[in-house]
CSV table of C-alpha atoms and ligand atoms in Angstrom, one decimal:
chain,number,residue,atom,x,y,z
B,1,MET,CA,-80.6,35.8,-41.0
B,2,LEU,CA,-77.8,34.1,-42.8
B,3,ASP,CA,-75.2,36.0,-41.2
B,4,ASP,CA,-76.7,36.0,-37.8
B,5,ALA,CA,-74.5,34.4,-35.3
B,6,ALA,CA,-77.1,31.5,-34.8
B,7,PHE,CA,-76.2,31.0,-39.0
B,8,GLY,CA,-73.9,30.8,-40.8
B,9,ALA,CA,-71.8,33.6,-38.4
B,10,ALA,CA,-71.4,30.7,-35.8
B,11,THR,CA,-68.0,30.4,-37.2
B,12,PRO,CA,-65.9,31.7,-39.5
B,13,VAL,CA,-64.6,28.0,-40.2
B,14,LYS,CA,-65.4,27.5,-43.4
B,15,PRO,CA,-67.9,23.9,-44.0
B,16,LYS,CA,-66.7,21.2,-45.4
B,17,ALA,CA,-70.0,20.2,-47.1
B,18,ILE,CA,-73.1,22.5,-48.1
B,19,SER,CA,-76.5,20.9,-48.5
B,20,PRO,CA,-77.5,21.6,-52.0
B,21,THR,CA,-81.4,22.0,-51.3
B,22,ASP,CA,-80.4,23.8,-47.4
B,23,PRO,CA,-77.1,25.4,-47.6
B,24,ALA,CA,-77.9,27.5,-44.4
B,25,ALA,CA,-78.6,23.5,-42.2
B,26,ARG,CA,-74.6,22.2,-41.1
B,27,PHE,CA,-73.6,18.5,-41.4
B,28,THR,CA,-73.4,16.5,-37.9
B,29,GLY,CA,-72.6,14.1,-36.4
B,30,ALA,CA,-73.0,15.5,-32.5
B,31,ASN,CA,-75.2,12.5,-31.7
B,32,GLY,CA,-72.7,9.5,-32.7
B,33,ASP,CA,-75.5,8.8,-35.3
B,34,ARG,CA,-74.5,8.7,-39.3
B,35,PRO,CA,-74.0,12.0,-40.1
B,36,PHE,CA,-76.9,14.6,-41.6
B,37,PHE,CA,-77.2,18.5,-41.6
B,38,ALA,CA,-79.5,19.5,-39.3
B,39,TYR,CA,-80.4,22.5,-37.0
B,40,SER,CA,-80.6,23.1,-33.5
B,41,THR,CA,-83.1,23.2,-31.9
B,42,ASN,CA,-82.2,25.3,-28.0
B,43,TYR,CA,-84.8,25.5,-24.7
B,44,LEU,CA,-84.5,27.5,-21.7
B,45,VAL,CA,-86.7,24.9,-19.8
B,46,ASP,CA,-88.0,26.2,-15.9
B,47,LEU,CA,-86.6,23.0,-14.3
B,48,ASP,CA,-89.7,23.2,-11.7
B,49,ASN,CA,-91.9,22.1,-14.1
B,50,ALA,CA,-90.0,21.0,-17.4
B,51,ILE,CA,-92.2,24.7,-18.9
B,52,ILE,CA,-90.1,25.2,-22.1
B,53,VAL,CA,-89.9,29.2,-21.0
B,54,ASP,CA,-88.0,30.3,-24.6
B,55,VAL,CA,-86.4,28.7,-27.1
B,56,GLU,CA,-83.8,29.1,-30.5
B,57,ALA,CA,-82.8,27.6,-33.3
B,58,THR,CA,-79.2,27.4,-34.2
B,59,VAL,CA,-77.0,25.5,-36.4
B,60,PRO,CA,-75.6,22.9,-34.3
B,61,ILE,CA,-72.5,24.1,-33.6
B,62,ARG,CA,-70.9,24.8,-29.8
B,63,GLN,CA,-70.9,28.7,-30.5
B,64,ALA,CA,-74.3,29.0,-32.2
B,65,GLU,CA,-75.5,26.7,-29.5
B,66,VAL,CA,-73.8,29.2,-26.5
B,67,GLY,CA,-75.1,32.4,-28.9
B,68,ALA,CA,-78.7,31.0,-28.2
B,69,VAL,CA,-78.4,29.7,-24.3
B,70,ARG,CA,-77.6,33.9,-23.7
B,71,ASN,CA,-79.9,35.9,-26.0
B,72,MET,CA,-83.1,33.4,-24.3
B,73,LEU,CA,-82.0,34.6,-20.5
B,74,THR,CA,-82.2,38.0,-22.0
B,75,ARG,CA,-85.6,38.5,-23.7
B,76,THR,CA,-87.4,36.7,-20.9
B,77,ARG,CA,-85.6,38.6,-18.3
B,78,ASP,CA,-86.6,41.8,-20.8
B,79,ARG,CA,-90.3,40.0,-21.7
B,80,PHE,CA,-91.1,38.1,-18.6
B,81,ASP,CA,-89.3,40.2,-15.9
B,82,LEU,CA,-88.3,36.0,-15.6
B,83,HIS,CA,-84.6,36.1,-14.3
B,84,PRO,CA,-82.8,32.8,-12.7
B,85,GLU,CA,-80.8,32.2,-10.0
B,86,ARG,CA,-78.7,29.5,-10.9
B,87,LEU,CA,-78.3,28.0,-14.7
B,88,ALA,CA,-77.4,24.3,-15.1
B,89,ALA,CA,-76.3,23.5,-19.0
B,90,ASP,CA,-74.0,20.6,-19.6
B,91,THR,CA,-69.9,21.1,-20.4
B,92,ALA,CA,-70.4,22.4,-23.1
B,93,TYR,CA,-71.8,25.5,-22.0
B,94,GLY,CA,-69.2,25.7,-19.4
B,95,THR,CA,-66.4,28.1,-21.0
B,96,ALA,CA,-64.9,30.8,-19.7
B,97,GLU,CA,-66.3,33.4,-21.2
B,98,MET,CA,-69.8,32.0,-20.8
B,99,LEU,CA,-69.5,31.3,-17.0
B,100,GLY,CA,-67.6,35.1,-16.7
B,101,TRP,CA,-70.9,36.9,-18.3
B,102,LEU,CA,-73.4,34.6,-15.8
B,103,VAL,CA,-71.4,35.7,-12.9
B,104,ASP,CA,-70.4,38.7,-13.5
B,105,ASP,CA,-73.0,40.3,-16.1
B,106,GLN,CA,-76.5,38.3,-14.8
B,107,GLU,CA,-75.8,37.3,-11.5
B,108,ILE,CA,-76.6,33.9,-11.9
B,109,GLU,CA,-75.2,30.5,-10.1
B,110,PRO,CA,-73.8,28.7,-12.7
B,111,HIS,CA,-74.6,24.8,-11.9
B,112,ILE,CA,-72.3,23.8,-14.8
B,113,PRO,CA,-69.1,21.7,-15.1
B,114,VAL,CA,-66.2,24.2,-16.4
B,115,PHE,CA,-65.0,23.5,-19.8
B,116,ASP,CA,-61.6,22.5,-19.0
B,117,LYS,CA,-59.0,22.7,-21.7
B,118,SER,CA,-55.6,23.0,-19.8
B,119,GLU,CA,-55.8,18.8,-18.5
B,120,ARG,CA,-52.2,17.5,-19.0
B,121,LYS,CA,-52.4,14.6,-21.1
B,122,ASP,CA,-48.2,13.2,-20.8
B,123,GLY,CA,-49.5,12.8,-16.9
B,124,ALA,CA,-47.7,16.3,-15.9
B,125,TYR,CA,-48.9,18.1,-13.4
B,126,PRO,CA,-52.5,19.2,-14.2
B,127,ALA,CA,-53.1,23.6,-13.2
B,128,THR,CA,-55.2,22.6,-10.5
B,129,ASP,CA,-52.5,21.7,-8.3
B,130,PHE,CA,-50.8,24.6,-8.7
B,131,ALA,CA,-52.0,27.4,-6.1
B,132,TYR,CA,-52.7,30.5,-6.7
B,133,ASP,CA,-51.9,33.7,-4.2
B,134,GLU,CA,-54.3,36.8,-5.2
B,135,ASP,CA,-52.2,39.6,-3.2
B,136,ALA,CA,-48.7,38.6,-4.8
B,137,ASP,CA,-50.1,37.7,-8.3
B,138,GLU,CA,-48.4,34.1,-8.6
B,139,TYR,CA,-48.9,31.1,-8.7
B,140,ARG,CA,-47.0,28.4,-6.7
B,141,CYS,CA,-45.6,24.6,-7.7
B,142,PRO,CA,-45.4,21.6,-5.8
B,143,GLY,CA,-42.2,22.0,-5.4
B,144,GLY,CA,-42.4,25.3,-3.4
B,145,ARG,CA,-41.5,28.3,-6.4
B,146,ALA,CA,-43.0,30.6,-7.7
B,147,LEU,CA,-44.9,31.1,-11.4
B,148,LYS,CA,-44.9,35.0,-12.0
B,149,PRO,CA,-46.0,36.8,-15.7
B,150,TYR,CA,-42.7,38.3,-15.7
B,151,TRP,CA,-39.2,37.5,-14.4
B,152,ARG,CA,-37.4,40.9,-14.9
B,153,ASP,CA,-39.7,44.5,-15.4
B,154,ILE,CA,-40.3,43.8,-18.5
B,155,SER,CA,-44.4,44.0,-18.7
B,156,LYS,CA,-44.4,47.5,-19.9
B,157,GLY,CA,-46.7,48.3,-23.4
B,158,ARG,CA,-48.0,44.3,-23.7
B,159,PRO,CA,-51.3,43.4,-22.9
B,160,GLU,CA,-51.8,42.2,-19.5
B,161,PHE,CA,-54.0,38.8,-21.6
B,162,GLY,CA,-53.3,37.4,-24.9
B,163,LYS,CA,-56.1,37.1,-27.3
B,164,ASP,CA,-57.0,33.5,-25.8
B,165,GLY,CA,-58.4,35.7,-22.7
B,166,CYS,CA,-55.4,33.8,-20.8
B,167,LYS,CA,-52.8,35.6,-18.4
B,168,LYS,CA,-49.9,33.2,-18.8
B,169,TYR,CA,-47.4,32.5,-15.4
B,170,TYR,CA,-43.9,31.4,-16.1
B,171,ALA,CA,-41.3,29.1,-13.3
B,172,ARG,CA,-37.5,30.1,-14.0
B,173,LYS,CA,-35.6,28.4,-16.2
B,174,GLN,CA,-32.7,27.7,-12.7
B,175,ASP,CA,-35.4,26.1,-10.5
B,176,CYS,CA,-37.7,24.0,-13.1
B,177,ALA,CA,-33.6,22.3,-13.8
B,178,ALA,CA,-32.6,22.2,-10.3
B,179,CYS,CA,-36.0,20.5,-9.5
B,180,ALA,CA,-36.5,16.6,-8.7
B,181,LEU,CA,-40.2,16.8,-9.7
B,182,LYS,CA,-38.8,18.1,-13.3
B,183,PRO,CA,-39.9,14.4,-15.0
B,184,HIS,CA,-44.3,14.4,-13.2
B,185,CYS,CA,-44.4,18.1,-14.4
B,186,THR,CA,-42.8,19.7,-17.5
B,187,PRO,CA,-41.5,16.5,-18.8
B,188,ASN,CA,-41.1,17.7,-22.8
B,189,GLN,CA,-40.0,21.8,-21.8
B,190,ALA,CA,-37.6,23.1,-19.8
B,191,THR,CA,-39.5,25.0,-17.4
B,192,ARG,CA,-43.5,25.0,-17.4
B,193,LYS,CA,-45.8,27.1,-17.7
B,194,ILE,CA,-50.0,28.7,-16.2
B,195,SER,CA,-52.2,30.1,-17.8
B,196,ARG,CA,-55.1,31.8,-16.3
B,197,SER,CA,-58.4,33.5,-17.9
B,198,ARG,CA,-59.6,36.4,-17.0
B,199,TYR,CA,-62.6,34.6,-15.6
B,200,GLU,CA,-60.8,32.4,-13.8
B,201,HIS,CA,-63.0,33.9,-10.5
B,202,ALA,CA,-66.0,32.6,-12.2
B,203,ARG,CA,-64.4,29.1,-13.2
B,204,GLN,CA,-63.9,28.8,-9.8
B,205,LYS,CA,-67.1,29.4,-8.5
B,206,ALA,CA,-68.4,26.3,-10.3
B,207,ARG,CA,-65.8,24.4,-8.9
B,208,GLU,CA,-66.9,25.3,-5.8
B,209,ILE,CA,-70.9,24.7,-6.9
B,210,ALA,CA,-70.3,21.4,-8.2
B,211,LYS,CA,-69.3,19.9,-5.0
B,212,THR,CA,-72.7,20.8,-3.6
B,213,ASP,CA,-75.9,19.0,-3.0
B,214,ALA,CA,-77.8,22.2,-4.5
B,215,TYR,CA,-75.7,20.9,-7.6
B,216,VAL,CA,-76.3,17.3,-7.2
B,217,ALA,CA,-79.9,18.2,-7.5
B,218,SER,CA,-79.3,20.6,-10.3
B,219,GLU,CA,-77.8,17.8,-12.7
B,220,TYR,CA,-80.5,15.1,-11.4
B,221,ALA,CA,-82.9,18.0,-12.7
B,222,ARG,CA,-81.5,18.3,-16.5
B,223,LYS,CA,-82.6,15.6,-17.1
B,224,LYS,CA,-86.7,16.5,-17.6
B,225,VAL,CA,-84.4,18.8,-20.4
B,226,GLU,CA,-83.2,15.7,-21.8
B,227,MET,CA,-86.3,14.5,-21.4
B,228,LEU,CA,-87.9,16.8,-23.8
B,229,PHE,CA,-85.9,16.4,-26.8
B,230,ALA,CA,-86.5,12.5,-26.5
B,231,HIS,CA,-89.9,13.7,-26.2
B,232,LEU,CA,-90.0,15.6,-29.6
B,233,LYS,CA,-88.2,12.8,-31.8
B,234,ARG,CA,-89.6,9.9,-29.9
B,235,ILE,CA,-93.5,10.9,-29.5
B,236,LEU,CA,-94.0,13.6,-31.8
B,237,GLY,CA,-92.0,12.6,-34.6
B,238,LEU,CA,-89.6,15.9,-34.9
B,239,ASP,CA,-86.9,13.7,-36.3
B,240,ARG,CA,-87.2,15.9,-40.2
B,241,LEU,CA,-88.0,18.9,-40.3
B,242,ARG,CA,-91.2,19.6,-43.3
B,243,LEU,CA,-89.9,22.8,-44.3
B,244,ARG,CA,-86.6,24.8,-45.6
B,245,GLY,CA,-84.1,27.0,-44.5
B,246,PRO,CA,-83.2,29.3,-41.1
B,247,ASN,CA,-87.1,30.2,-40.5
B,248,GLY,CA,-88.2,27.3,-41.0
B,249,ALA,CA,-87.0,25.8,-38.1
B,250,LYS,CA,-87.3,28.5,-36.2
B,251,ASP,CA,-91.7,28.4,-37.0
B,252,GLU,CA,-91.3,24.5,-36.4
B,253,PHE,CA,-89.3,24.0,-33.6
B,254,HIS,CA,-91.2,27.4,-31.6
B,255,ILE,CA,-94.6,24.8,-32.8
B,256,ALA,CA,-93.6,21.6,-31.7
B,257,ALA,CA,-92.0,23.7,-27.8
B,258,THR,CA,-95.6,25.4,-27.6
B,259,VAL,CA,-97.2,21.6,-28.0
B,260,GLN,CA,-95.4,20.3,-25.3
B,261,ASN,CA,-95.8,22.9,-23.2
B,262,LEU,CA,-99.3,22.2,-23.6
B,263,ARG,CA,-99.7,18.6,-23.1
B,264,LYS,CA,-97.6,19.3,-20.0
B,265,LEU,CA,-99.5,22.6,-18.5
B,266,ALA,CA,-102.5,20.4,-18.9
B,267,LYS,CA,-101.2,17.9,-16.7
B,268,LEU,CA,-99.9,20.6,-14.4
B,269,ARG,CA,-104.2,21.9,-14.1
B,270,PRO,CA,-105.6,21.2,-10.8
B,271,SER,CA,-108.1,18.3,-10.9
B,272,VAL,CA,-111.7,19.7,-10.8
B,273,ALA,CA,-113.6,17.6,-8.2
Y,1,SF4,S1,-40.6,21.2,-12.6
Y,1,SF4,FE1,-40.3,23.3,-12.0
Y,1,SF4,S2,-42.6,24.6,-12.1
Y,1,SF4,FE2,-42.6,21.9,-11.4
Y,1,SF4,S3,-42.5,21.4,-9.3
Y,1,SF4,FE3,-40.1,21.8,-10.4
Y,1,SF4,S4,-39.6,24.0,-10.0
Y,1,SF4,FE4,-41.6,24.1,-9.6
């Protein structure tokens, strides 16, 4: 289990600190509190009634938590034939791969903010200011010039996408050199470059959904999930695990989720006259 993607194999990064009493737990300061060794409980929640449909224990690392959502969606479909039309989640779940998997493989609408690392910190035009032309497979910059993957025919034998899953588009050096917009576009490089994910269509879909009223409703409904976690700590007192190791975390998280569901179901039961 320690080699599981939810635990020891969640990331190749060597932990800076290892707990002497529970080596599988991971040190985290994620909630802005004093750092401590922890596991994460991940819920798949039916937002209509705030019922927990599935639960999975992981280490508190984004890759492991994203993997847990995939596992829970697959398991829920296999076991209960439940397949959501949409998934509401926070930015941590808005990676290109996750959005691609949801849109292409699962046909689930991502009501998730896009995780975007392309934001420029130097105030230069963001990638969204460049218009993509699908037929020509090129971008147009704010100065009206083209950005292409190759300006000479040197593409033979090169993979279309890099190891990061992105295709790169380059402006021509002479276009940028003669451009009055250069200080606002590529102040420190000779040419401007744009990266396009192989899942850009799914990212774009998520961006469009984010402008809809349905997305606002999903954002609001997601507060029910936050309430469940707050309830877990403050009312059920699960701010500390009693059992050690991944199996201990798994058992405690399952029991806690069951208790939360029973309380909820008791309230949902129609009152007898
Ligand atoms: S600097 Fe280059 S990419 Fe940027 S607007 Fe000018 S020509 Fe276009």
